[in-house]
Amino acid sequence: MKVGILISSWRGGGAEFVARTWADKLVERGIEVVRYDYAGTGDIPGIHVKHFPRRSALQSALALPGWLRASALQDEIDVMLSMLTYSNLAALVAKVRGMKTPLVISERNLASTFLPLEGRSGKIELRIAERLYRRTDRAIAISHPVAAELVSRFSIARDRVDVVPNPALPENPRRVPRSPKLRILAVGRFVEQKRPLLFVAALAVLSKRGHPVSGVFVGSGPMAQEIVGLAEDVGVEIELLGWREPWWQAIDSASCLLLASSVEGFGNVLVEAAACGIPSVAVPSALGVADAIVPGLSGILASDDSPEALADAVLAASKLPMPTSPINAWLQRFSVENSHRILHDTLLRAASRE
């Protein structure tokens, strides 16, 4: 089997990490992989790369599907895997225009909620996805909530949607000591979707209740000054460590991790925290986090997204014992081996047009 992977770049966020991990494992198993990208960054030994010529945004949108169709034919690709919404749409347009290669799209987020946050371009992508996603041969969802949306919102048949767990389990996690005082972690970009100001507001509630509390941010982004300003206004102690990789190596102790995001397709950081012995708190209305946390075992789902509810959940999570045996058994679902096994089965079914 010869697999093509369409993604904008080999470096960047979570989807790019997953693409690299999957590609590495496919090659390790003797499967030839060709990567098609349209940002032209980063190479990996053993993987053939084709770069789409750089053009203006409009020219790229018009020419990318034709280039992909011709490349898939020339390279004799058995199955094409596209990653993220823009790549999915480009591959689907190529399919509509005559690409014969079986196509598997991979959706990493709750598109109907996430894309409108990106403004006009995101709303346009959503409207096109509503018309084209059903044309795919198979679809991969990062979580069960994303799979449900692919079926209900985008009209993909249930038997053509596969949930492939993210290979989010760290290879060498470090068990982080529990802090005797409330020391709450936030890991990720400082952007509206992650709601870092809500994180600070929850800490302020805990402080007003008389709990000595501090917050640690591992990440970066355009809202850094707003975070610092709000923390000063409400009298909460915080640290901004910048981005560290892996993030848990920068943490000497913690009580729990709080993911205050408004929407998540999954939430790798929740799995990573569990592997490090750190309980987590997430907001259930973020939806995708439900696959990344075991309530009462690896963390707590807050009752709602108010600062008070998050504060209650933080107190409950910080008392969880985090038993190693049952948590490790659950974590194996997110191992590289398990993720690759399910991915491989999905690609085989698509290639054989089952």
mmCIF file of C-alpha atoms in Angstrom, residues 160-281:
data_model
loop_
_atom_site.group_PDB
_atom_site.id
_atom_site.type_symbol
_atom_site.label_atom_id
_atom_site.label_comp_id
_atom_site.label_asym_id
_atom_site.label_seq_id
_atom_site.Cartn_x
_atom_site.Cartn_y
_atom_site.Cartn_z
ATOM 1 C CA ARG A 160 -17.690 5.393 6.911
ATOM 2 C CA VAL A 161 -16.550 7.274 10.032
ATOM 3 C CA ASP A 162 -13.759 5.889 12.227
ATOM 4 C CA VAL A 163 -12.562 7.304 15.542
ATOM 5 C CA VAL A 164 -8.774 7.021 15.528
ATOM 6 C CA PRO A 165 -7.361 8.004 18.940
ATOM 7 C CA ASN A 166 -4.607 10.575 18.900
ATOM 8 C CA PRO A 167 -1.160 9.122 19.659
ATOM 9 C CA ALA A 168 -1.095 11.463 22.655
ATOM 10 C CA LEU A 169 0.510 9.163 25.237
ATOM 11 C CA PRO A 170 4.056 10.437 25.932
ATOM 12 C CA GLU A 171 6.804 7.868 25.434
ATOM 13 C CA ASN A 172 8.666 8.867 28.594
ATOM 14 C CA PRO A 173 6.303 10.772 30.879
ATOM 15 C CA ARG A 174 7.669 12.175 34.112
ATOM 16 C CA ARG A 175 5.462 11.835 37.172
ATOM 17 C CA VAL A 176 5.076 15.378 38.497
ATOM 18 C CA PRO A 177 4.922 15.717 42.316
ATOM 19 C CA ARG A 178 1.651 16.995 43.753
ATOM 20 C CA SER A 179 1.867 20.492 45.209
ATOM 21 C CA PRO A 180 0.904 20.907 48.896
ATOM 22 C CA LYS A 181 -0.747 24.223 47.957
ATOM 23 C CA LEU A 182 -3.123 24.803 45.068
ATOM 24 C CA ARG A 183 -0.867 25.208 42.025
ATOM 25 C CA ILE A 184 -2.938 25.114 38.855
ATOM 26 C CA LEU A 185 -1.547 24.601 35.347
ATOM 27 C CA ALA A 186 -2.668 25.995 32.002
ATOM 28 C CA VAL A 187 -0.946 24.585 28.918
ATOM 29 C CA GLY A 188 -1.524 25.911 25.409
ATOM 30 C CA ARG A 189 -1.830 28.987 23.232
ATOM 31 C CA PHE A 190 -2.994 32.267 24.769
ATOM 32 C CA VAL A 191 -5.960 32.735 22.431
ATOM 33 C CA GLU A 192 -9.710 33.279 22.842
ATOM 34 C CA GLN A 193 -10.577 29.622 22.178
ATOM 35 C CA LYS A 194 -8.477 28.550 25.196
ATOM 36 C CA ARG A 195 -10.068 31.229 27.443
ATOM 37 C CA PRO A 196 -7.031 32.003 29.628
ATOM 38 C CA LEU A 197 -8.915 34.881 31.285
ATOM 39 C CA LEU A 198 -11.529 32.407 32.531
ATOM 40 C CA PHE A 199 -8.653 30.399 34.022
ATOM 41 C CA VAL A 200 -7.524 33.498 35.961
ATOM 42 C CA ALA A 201 -11.119 34.216 37.032
ATOM 43 C CA ALA A 202 -11.428 30.696 38.480
ATOM 44 C CA LEU A 203 -8.222 31.229 40.456
ATOM 45 C CA ALA A 204 -9.640 34.511 41.754
ATOM 46 C CA VAL A 205 -12.713 32.663 43.082
ATOM 47 C CA LEU A 206 -10.479 30.169 44.896
ATOM 48 C CA SER A 207 -8.446 33.015 46.382
ATOM 49 C CA LYS A 208 -11.588 34.793 47.619
ATOM 50 C CA ARG A 209 -12.666 31.556 49.294
ATOM 51 C CA GLY A 210 -9.459 31.626 51.321
ATOM 52 C CA HIS A 211 -7.426 29.034 49.394
ATOM 53 C CA PRO A 212 -3.754 29.903 48.796
ATOM 54 C CA VAL A 213 -3.561 29.456 45.028
ATOM 55 C CA SER A 214 -1.219 30.219 42.148
ATOM 56 C CA GLY A 215 -1.341 29.616 38.412
ATOM 57 C CA VAL A 216 1.342 28.484 35.979
ATOM 58 C CA PHE A 217 0.966 29.107 32.242
ATOM 59 C CA VAL A 218 3.033 27.045 29.818
ATOM 60 C CA GLY A 219 2.514 28.557 26.396
ATOM 61 C CA SER A 220 2.491 31.805 24.477
ATOM 62 C CA GLY A 221 0.189 33.923 22.382
ATOM 63 C CA PRO A 222 -1.370 37.325 21.770
ATOM 64 C CA MET A 223 -3.309 37.446 25.068
ATOM 65 C CA ALA A 224 -0.247 37.371 27.350
ATOM 66 C CA GLN A 225 -0.570 40.987 28.480
ATOM 67 C CA GLU A 226 -4.295 40.595 29.153
ATOM 68 C CA ILE A 227 -3.556 37.580 31.347
ATOM 69 C CA VAL A 228 -0.951 39.484 33.358
ATOM 70 C CA GLY A 229 -3.213 42.531 33.662
ATOM 71 C CA LEU A 230 -6.217 40.574 34.921
ATOM 72 C CA ALA A 231 -4.097 38.610 37.397
ATOM 73 C CA GLU A 232 -2.786 41.878 38.833
ATOM 74 C CA ASP A 233 -6.300 43.338 39.026
ATOM 75 C CA VAL A 234 -7.725 40.371 40.958
ATOM 76 C CA GLY A 235 -4.612 39.791 43.075
ATOM 77 C CA VAL A 236 -3.759 36.296 41.837
ATOM 78 C CA GLU A 237 -0.181 35.040 41.608
ATOM 79 C CA ILE A 238 0.735 33.611 38.190
ATOM 80 C CA GLU A 239 3.851 32.549 36.278
ATOM 81 C CA LEU A 240 4.237 32.671 32.496
ATOM 82 C CA LEU A 241 6.913 30.143 31.563
ATOM 83 C CA GLY A 242 6.669 30.468 27.789
ATOM 84 C CA TRP A 243 6.368 27.383 25.623
ATOM 85 C CA ARG A 244 8.342 24.311 26.725
ATOM 86 C CA GLU A 245 8.509 20.945 25.003
ATOM 87 C CA PRO A 246 7.727 18.641 26.621
ATOM 88 C CA TRP A 247 5.820 20.956 28.921
ATOM 89 C CA TRP A 248 5.876 18.634 31.947
ATOM 90 C CA GLN A 249 9.660 18.892 32.193
ATOM 91 C CA ALA A 250 9.215 22.556 33.175
ATOM 92 C CA ILE A 251 6.887 21.775 36.101
ATOM 93 C CA ASP A 252 8.313 20.975 39.542
ATOM 94 C CA SER A 253 4.915 20.411 41.207
ATOM 95 C CA ALA A 254 1.209 20.847 40.478
ATOM 96 C CA SER A 255 -2.228 20.299 42.003
ATOM 97 C CA CYS A 256 -4.140 19.952 38.747
ATOM 98 C CA LEU A 257 -4.380 21.151 35.160
ATOM 99 C CA LEU A 258 -7.294 23.348 34.099
ATOM 100 C CA LEU A 259 -8.330 23.415 30.431
ATOM 101 C CA ALA A 260 -10.886 26.224 30.130
ATOM 102 C CA SER A 261 -11.333 26.016 26.339
ATOM 103 C CA SER A 262 -14.690 26.856 24.784
ATOM 104 C CA VAL A 263 -14.258 24.114 22.167
ATOM 105 C CA GLU A 264 -11.814 21.241 21.681
ATOM 106 C CA GLY A 265 -11.806 18.386 19.220
ATOM 107 C CA PHE A 266 -10.014 16.325 21.848
ATOM 108 C CA GLY A 267 -7.426 17.754 24.261
ATOM 109 C CA ASN A 268 -4.016 16.049 24.097
ATOM 110 C CA VAL A 269 -2.877 17.909 27.186
ATOM 111 C CA LEU A 270 -5.462 16.073 29.321
ATOM 112 C CA VAL A 271 -3.963 12.707 28.357
ATOM 113 C CA GLU A 272 -0.430 14.012 28.858
ATOM 114 C CA ALA A 273 -1.342 15.320 32.315
ATOM 115 C CA ALA A 274 -2.841 11.962 33.327
ATOM 116 C CA ALA A 275 0.343 10.200 32.188
ATOM 117 C CA CYS A 276 2.294 12.539 34.488
ATOM 118 C CA GLY A 277 0.017 11.898 37.474
ATOM 119 C CA ILE A 278 -1.651 15.323 37.262
ATOM 120 C CA PRO A 279 -5.471 15.388 37.537
ATOM 121 C CA SER A 280 -7.344 17.646 35.121
ATOM 122 C CA VAL A 281 -10.408 19.847 34.926
#
